[in-house]
XYZ file of C-alpha atoms in Angstrom:
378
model
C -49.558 -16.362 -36.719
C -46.582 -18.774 -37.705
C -44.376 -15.910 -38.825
C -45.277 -14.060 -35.407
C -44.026 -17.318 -33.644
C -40.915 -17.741 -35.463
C -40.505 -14.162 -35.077
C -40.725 -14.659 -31.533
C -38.539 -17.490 -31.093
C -36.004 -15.570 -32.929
C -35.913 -12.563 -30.662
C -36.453 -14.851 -27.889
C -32.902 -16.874 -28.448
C -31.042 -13.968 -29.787
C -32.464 -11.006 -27.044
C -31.034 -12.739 -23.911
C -27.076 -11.596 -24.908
C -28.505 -8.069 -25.787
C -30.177 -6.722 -22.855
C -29.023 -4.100 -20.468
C -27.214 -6.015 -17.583
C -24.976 -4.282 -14.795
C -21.935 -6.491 -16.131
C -21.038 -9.689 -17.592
C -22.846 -12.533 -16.925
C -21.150 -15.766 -15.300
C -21.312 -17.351 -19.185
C -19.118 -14.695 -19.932
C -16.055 -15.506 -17.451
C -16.643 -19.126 -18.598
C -12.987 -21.673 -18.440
C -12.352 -20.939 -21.781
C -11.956 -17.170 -21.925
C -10.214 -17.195 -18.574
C -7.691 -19.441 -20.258
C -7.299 -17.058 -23.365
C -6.874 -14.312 -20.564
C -4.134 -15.914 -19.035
C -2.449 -16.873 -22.363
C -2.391 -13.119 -23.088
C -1.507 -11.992 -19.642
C -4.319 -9.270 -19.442
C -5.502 -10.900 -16.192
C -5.462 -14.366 -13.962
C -8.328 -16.214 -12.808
C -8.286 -18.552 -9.786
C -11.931 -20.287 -8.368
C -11.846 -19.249 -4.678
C -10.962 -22.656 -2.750
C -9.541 -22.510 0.806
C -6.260 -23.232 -0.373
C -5.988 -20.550 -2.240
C -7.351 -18.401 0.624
C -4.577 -19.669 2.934
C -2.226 -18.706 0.415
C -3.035 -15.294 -0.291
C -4.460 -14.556 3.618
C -0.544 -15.548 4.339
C 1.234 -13.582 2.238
C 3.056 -10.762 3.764
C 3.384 -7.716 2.018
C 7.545 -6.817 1.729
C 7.528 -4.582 -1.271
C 7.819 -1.469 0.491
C 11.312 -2.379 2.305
C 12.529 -3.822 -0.946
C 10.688 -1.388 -3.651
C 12.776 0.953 -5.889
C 16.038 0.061 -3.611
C 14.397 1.426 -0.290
C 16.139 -0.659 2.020
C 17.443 -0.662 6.186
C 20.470 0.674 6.380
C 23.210 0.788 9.428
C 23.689 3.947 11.377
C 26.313 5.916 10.153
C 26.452 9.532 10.061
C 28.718 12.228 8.722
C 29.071 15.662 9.878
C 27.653 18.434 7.660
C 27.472 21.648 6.780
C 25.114 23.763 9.618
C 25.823 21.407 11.904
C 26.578 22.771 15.676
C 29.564 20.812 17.347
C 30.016 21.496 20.978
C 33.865 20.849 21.922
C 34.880 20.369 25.515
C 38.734 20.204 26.055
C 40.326 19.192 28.921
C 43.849 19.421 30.310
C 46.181 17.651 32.581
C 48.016 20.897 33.922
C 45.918 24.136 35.660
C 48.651 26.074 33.708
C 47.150 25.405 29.974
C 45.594 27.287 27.638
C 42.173 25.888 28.214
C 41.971 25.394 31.808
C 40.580 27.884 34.410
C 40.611 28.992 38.244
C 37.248 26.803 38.557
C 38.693 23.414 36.350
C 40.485 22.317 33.495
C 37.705 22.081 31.608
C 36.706 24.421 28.456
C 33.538 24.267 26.194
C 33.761 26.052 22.635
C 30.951 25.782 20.397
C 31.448 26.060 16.436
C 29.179 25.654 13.323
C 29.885 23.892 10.487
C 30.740 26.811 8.041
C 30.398 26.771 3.747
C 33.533 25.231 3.378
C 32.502 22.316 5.974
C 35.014 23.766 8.209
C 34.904 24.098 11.797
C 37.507 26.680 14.432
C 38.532 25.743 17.596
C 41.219 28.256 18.984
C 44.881 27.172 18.517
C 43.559 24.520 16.314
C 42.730 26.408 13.221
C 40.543 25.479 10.896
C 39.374 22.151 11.210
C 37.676 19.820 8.098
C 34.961 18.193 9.732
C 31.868 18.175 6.854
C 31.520 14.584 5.615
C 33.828 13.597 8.440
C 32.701 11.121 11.360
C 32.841 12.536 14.578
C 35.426 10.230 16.174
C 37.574 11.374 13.184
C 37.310 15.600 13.867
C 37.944 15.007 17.776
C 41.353 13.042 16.591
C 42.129 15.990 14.321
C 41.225 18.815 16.699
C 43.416 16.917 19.349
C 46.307 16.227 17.001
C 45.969 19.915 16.553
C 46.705 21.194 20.011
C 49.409 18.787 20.723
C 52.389 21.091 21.816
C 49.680 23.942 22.216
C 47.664 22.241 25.366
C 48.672 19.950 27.892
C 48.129 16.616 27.289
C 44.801 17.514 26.053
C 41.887 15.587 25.875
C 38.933 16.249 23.507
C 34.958 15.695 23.351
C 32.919 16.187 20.666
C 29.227 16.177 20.412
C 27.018 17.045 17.609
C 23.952 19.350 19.420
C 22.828 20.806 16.588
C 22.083 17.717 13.698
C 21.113 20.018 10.819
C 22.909 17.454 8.183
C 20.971 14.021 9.240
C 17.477 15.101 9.547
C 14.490 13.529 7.692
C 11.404 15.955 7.391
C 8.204 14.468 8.136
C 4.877 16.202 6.778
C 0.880 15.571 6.127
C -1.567 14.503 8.859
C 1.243 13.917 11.792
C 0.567 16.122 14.810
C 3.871 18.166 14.733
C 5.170 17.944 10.806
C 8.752 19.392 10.805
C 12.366 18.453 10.384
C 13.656 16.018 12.692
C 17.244 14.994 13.672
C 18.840 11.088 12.842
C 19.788 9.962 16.209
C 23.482 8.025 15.691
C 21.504 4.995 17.214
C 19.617 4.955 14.084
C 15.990 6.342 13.735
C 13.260 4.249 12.220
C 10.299 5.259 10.034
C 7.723 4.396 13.509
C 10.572 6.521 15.656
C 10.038 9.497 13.296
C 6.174 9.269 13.316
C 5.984 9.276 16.908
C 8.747 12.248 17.505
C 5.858 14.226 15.172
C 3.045 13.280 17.276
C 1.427 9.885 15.325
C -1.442 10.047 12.605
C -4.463 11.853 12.917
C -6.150 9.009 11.780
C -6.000 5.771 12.421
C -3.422 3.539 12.033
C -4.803 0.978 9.034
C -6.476 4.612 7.353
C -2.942 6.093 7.250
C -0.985 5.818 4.229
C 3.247 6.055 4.521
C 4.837 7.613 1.397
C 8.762 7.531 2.330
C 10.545 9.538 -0.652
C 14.932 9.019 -0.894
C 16.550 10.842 -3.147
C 14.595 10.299 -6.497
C 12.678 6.878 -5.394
C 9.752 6.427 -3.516
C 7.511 3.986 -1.994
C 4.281 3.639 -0.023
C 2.573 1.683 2.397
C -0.237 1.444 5.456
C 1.342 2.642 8.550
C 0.147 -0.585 9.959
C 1.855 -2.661 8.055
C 4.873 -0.888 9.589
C 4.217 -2.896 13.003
C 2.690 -6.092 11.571
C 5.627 -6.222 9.377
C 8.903 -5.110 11.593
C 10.465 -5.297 7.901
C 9.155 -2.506 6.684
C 9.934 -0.479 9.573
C 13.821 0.705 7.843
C 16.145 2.872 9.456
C 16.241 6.223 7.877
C 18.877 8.390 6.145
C 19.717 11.800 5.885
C 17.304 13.798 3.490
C 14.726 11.271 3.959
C 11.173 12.898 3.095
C 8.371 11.118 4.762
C 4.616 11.989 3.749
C 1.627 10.339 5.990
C -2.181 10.891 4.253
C -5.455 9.446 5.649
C -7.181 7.774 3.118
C -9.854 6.011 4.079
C -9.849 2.360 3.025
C -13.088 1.165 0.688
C -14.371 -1.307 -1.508
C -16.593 -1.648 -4.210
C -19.667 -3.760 -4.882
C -22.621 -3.516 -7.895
C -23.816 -6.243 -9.824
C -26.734 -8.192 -8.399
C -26.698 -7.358 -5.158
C -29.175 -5.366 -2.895
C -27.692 -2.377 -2.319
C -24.748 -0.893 -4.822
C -22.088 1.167 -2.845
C -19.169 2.069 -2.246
C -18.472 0.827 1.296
C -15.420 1.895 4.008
C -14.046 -0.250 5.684
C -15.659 -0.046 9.279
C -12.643 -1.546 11.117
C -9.295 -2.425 10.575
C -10.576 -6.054 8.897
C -13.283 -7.108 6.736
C -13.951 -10.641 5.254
C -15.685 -11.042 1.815
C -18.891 -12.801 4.010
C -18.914 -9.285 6.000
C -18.747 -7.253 2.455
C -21.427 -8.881 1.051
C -23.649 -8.425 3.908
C -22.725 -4.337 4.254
C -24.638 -3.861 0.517
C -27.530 -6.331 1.918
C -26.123 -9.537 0.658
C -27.346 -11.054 -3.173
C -30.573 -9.925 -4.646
C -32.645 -13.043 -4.546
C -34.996 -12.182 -7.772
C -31.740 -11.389 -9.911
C -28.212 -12.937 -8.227
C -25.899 -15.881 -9.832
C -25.099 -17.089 -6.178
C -22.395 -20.050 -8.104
C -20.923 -16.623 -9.953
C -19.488 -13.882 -7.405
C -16.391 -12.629 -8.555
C -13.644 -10.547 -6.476
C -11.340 -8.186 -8.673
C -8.019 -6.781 -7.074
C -4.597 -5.999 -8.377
C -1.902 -8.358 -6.776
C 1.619 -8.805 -5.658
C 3.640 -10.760 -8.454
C 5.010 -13.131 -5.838
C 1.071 -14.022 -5.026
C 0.623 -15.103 -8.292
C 3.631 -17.133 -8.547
C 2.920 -18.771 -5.564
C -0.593 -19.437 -6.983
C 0.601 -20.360 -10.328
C 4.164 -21.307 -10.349
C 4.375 -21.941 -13.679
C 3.439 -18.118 -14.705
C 6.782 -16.721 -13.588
C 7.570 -15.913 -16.884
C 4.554 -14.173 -17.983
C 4.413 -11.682 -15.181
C 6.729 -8.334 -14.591
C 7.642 -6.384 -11.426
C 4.408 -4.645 -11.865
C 0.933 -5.753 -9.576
C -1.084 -8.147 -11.726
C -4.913 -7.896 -12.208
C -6.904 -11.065 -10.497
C -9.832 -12.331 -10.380
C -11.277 -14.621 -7.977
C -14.541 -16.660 -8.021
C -16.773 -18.078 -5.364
C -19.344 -20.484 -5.903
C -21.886 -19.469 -2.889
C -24.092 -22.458 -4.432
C -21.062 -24.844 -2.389
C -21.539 -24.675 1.534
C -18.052 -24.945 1.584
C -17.375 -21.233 -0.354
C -19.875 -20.444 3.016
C -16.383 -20.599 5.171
C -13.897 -19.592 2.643
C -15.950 -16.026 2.645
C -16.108 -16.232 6.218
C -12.237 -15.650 6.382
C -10.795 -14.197 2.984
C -10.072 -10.799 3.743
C -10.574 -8.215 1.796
C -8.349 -5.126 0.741
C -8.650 -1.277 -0.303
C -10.079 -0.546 -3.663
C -11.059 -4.319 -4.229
C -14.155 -4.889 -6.470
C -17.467 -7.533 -5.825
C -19.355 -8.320 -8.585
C -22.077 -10.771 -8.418
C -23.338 -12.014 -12.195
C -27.483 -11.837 -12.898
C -28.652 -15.535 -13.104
C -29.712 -16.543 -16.895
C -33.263 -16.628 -15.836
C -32.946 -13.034 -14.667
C -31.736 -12.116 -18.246
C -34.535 -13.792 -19.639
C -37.189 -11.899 -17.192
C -35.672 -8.296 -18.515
C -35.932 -9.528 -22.193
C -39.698 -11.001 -21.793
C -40.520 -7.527 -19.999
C -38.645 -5.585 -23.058
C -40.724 -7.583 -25.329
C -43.920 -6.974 -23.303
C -45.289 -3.824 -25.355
C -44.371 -6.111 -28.624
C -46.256 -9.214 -27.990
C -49.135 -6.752 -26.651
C -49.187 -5.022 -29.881
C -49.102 -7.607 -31.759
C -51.793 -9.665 -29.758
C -53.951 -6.507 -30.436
C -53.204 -6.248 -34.539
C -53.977 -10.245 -34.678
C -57.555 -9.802 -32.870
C -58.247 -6.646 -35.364
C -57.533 -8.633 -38.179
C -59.625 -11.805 -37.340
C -62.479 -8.810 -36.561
C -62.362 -7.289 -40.515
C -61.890 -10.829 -41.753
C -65.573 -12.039 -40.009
C-alpha cells in the first residue's frame, strides 16, 4: 500500500502540467517568461491598468495616410490622352473667322488624339497631353493671333478620361470616375458611386497607387479627416464588407466566434456575449487579450523598446486581473478591435479536478486489486 501511495503522490505532482487544457495556464505567462519574450521580441506583455487603457483607447490610427508613401496631395491635373476639350473662341470684330450672324462666339470640340495632340482650325495641331489647361488655351490663342481678331479663348475639359480613379466592390455604382480640378477625396469618390452596402465600421477601404497599397475601415475615414487624401489619377479604390469579429475560448461559458453587434464593443461587453467566465473552471486574476498593434502603441507604452521593434504591427498581449474591482472599470471601457483574441486561463484547482477525474478508473482499479488481495491472503 506504501508503493501505491508514493505512486500516487508521484502522478499526483507530476499529472497537473500534463493534462488536456484549452491553453496555457496563467503559471505559464508568469513575469519571467514575459520578460524572456520581450528580450527576444516575439511578443510584449503589458498588465491591463487604466493607464494603459487611456493610452491605447487614444491612439489614433494614421498609418493608412502615411503607409507605403500614400499621402494628400494638391490638385493639379494635366491633360491626357482621350480627353475631350471643348474650345469656345471669341472675337472682337463680326468680320472674323470665328464669329457668326447670331455672335462672335464659336464652340469647337477636339479629343486628345495618340500623339496627345489636339486641332482647332487655323491653329493646327496643338500639344496639349501632359499640358495644364491654362497652358493649351495660351497656345491655341498665340496660335490665331494674325488669323482672328483679337481673339479670346476658353478651354474646358468635359470629357476627364486622363484623371479618373475607378472605384469597385460593394459601392452602389462601381465605375470610373472623373478628378474634379478642386481635388476629389477618397469619401467624395465613395459617395459619387453610391456609399457601401454595408455599413460604415463593416466596410473595409483598400486604395491601390501605382504599385503600393493600403487599407483601412471606411470609418476611420471620417473619425480621422487624415486619412481622407485627395486622390490622383489612376487611383484604384476597392471597398469589401467584412464583418468585424473577435475571438474567445479558454474558460469561459460559451466558445465563439462573436461579430461585433455595433460599431463598439468593450472587453466587459465581450466577455458577457460568450456568457462571461465559467465559474467551476475560470482564472478570473488571468484573462488575457491578444491583438497585433501599431509600433507607435508600443513605443508609447514602452519607450524604451524603440529599438527592438520594425515598421511591421507587433504581437501584444494584455492581462486583466478580474480578481481587482478596479480591472471591473478598465473592462468597462477598453475597446476592443477586429480579429482580437480572449483567453481566460483554467484556475490550478481546475487542473487538478481533470487530473483526479483522469486518475479515477486508476485509483478504482487499484482499490479493487488491494481488497482481492487482502481476500486470498485471509
Amino acid at each position: 500500500m506504501k508503493s501505491i501511495g508514493l505512486v500516487f503522490v508521484a502522478l499526483l505532482l507530476a499529472g497537473c502540467s500534463v493534462v488536456p487544457g484549452g491553453g496555457p495556464s496563467g503559471a505559464a505567462l508568469s513575469a519571467d517568461d514575459i520578460e524572456t519574450a520581450v528580450q527576444k521580441e516575439d511578443y510584449f506583455s503589458f498588465t491591463l491598468t487604466p493607464e494603459i487603457a487611456q493610452i491605447v483607447g487614444r491612439y489614433v490610427p494614421t498609418r493608412f495616410s502615411d503607409y507605403f508613401g500614400i499621402k494628400g496631395t494638391e490638385p493639379r491635373q494635366r491633360i491626357g490622352v482621350g480627353d475631350l476639350l471643348t474650345i469656345n473662341i471669341w472675337e472682337a470684330d463680326e468680320r472674323g473667322i470665328f464669329s457668326t450672324s447670331y455672335g462672335k462666339k464659336t464652340t469647337v470640340e477636339s479629343v486628345v488624339d495618340d500623339s496627345g495632340r489636339i486641332f482647332v482650325p487655323y491653329a493646327g495641331r496643338i500639344r496639349a497631353a501632359g499640358q495644364s489647361v491654362e497652358s493649351v488655351r495660351e497656345a491655341v490663342e498665340t496660335a490665331l493671333v494674325g488669323k482672328a481678331v483679337q481673339p479670346q479663348v476658353q478651354i474646358i475639359v468635359t470629357g476627364n478620361q486622363t484623371n479618373s480613379a475607378v472605384i469597385v466592390g460593394d459601392v452602389g455604382k462601381p465605375g470610373k470616375y472623373p478628378i474634379s480640378v478642386a481635388g476629389t477625396t477618397l469619401l467624395d469618390l465613395v459617395a459619387h458611386a453610391g456609399g457601401s452596402r454595408g455599413k460604415t465600421f463593416e466596410t473595409v477601404v483598400t486604395l491601390k497607387r501605382g504599385n503600393r497599397k493600403a487599407t483601412t475601415n471606411l470609418q476611420d475615414l471620417i473619425d480621422v479627416p487624415k486619412n481622407n487624401v485627395r486622390l490622383v489619377k489612376g487611383d484604384n479604390i476597392l471597398l469589401t464588407v467584412k464583418p468585424r469579429s473577435f475571438t474567445a475560448f479558454g474558460a469561459v461559458v460559451k466558445t465563439a466566434i462573436q461579430q461585433f453587434p455595433t460599431e463598439s464593443v468593450t472587453l466587459a461587453e465581450a466577455l458577457a456575449s460568450v456568457g462571461g467566465l465559467n465559474d467551476n473552471t475560470a482564472d478570473a486574476s488571468a484573462v488575457y487579450l491578444f491583438r497585433f498593434e501599431d509600433p507607435e502603441v508600443i513605443v508609447k507604452l514602452k519607450p524604451e523598446a524603440r529599438d527592438k521593434i520594425g515598421d511591421y504591427q507587433v504581437p501584444v498581449i494584455y492581462r486583466l486581473n478580474l480578481r481587482d474591482p478596479k480591472a471591473w472599470f478598465v473592462a468597462r471601457y477598453f475597446q476592443m478591435r477586429d480579429k482580437d483574441m480572449i483567453y481566460v486561463a483554467n484556475h490550478p484547482a481546475a487542473e487538478l479536478g481533470k487530473f483526479l477525474r483522469i486518475i479515477q478508473p486508476l485509483l478504482t482499479s487499484t482499490r479493487y486489486g488491494v481488497l482481492i488481495s487482502n481476500d486470498l491472503e485471509k
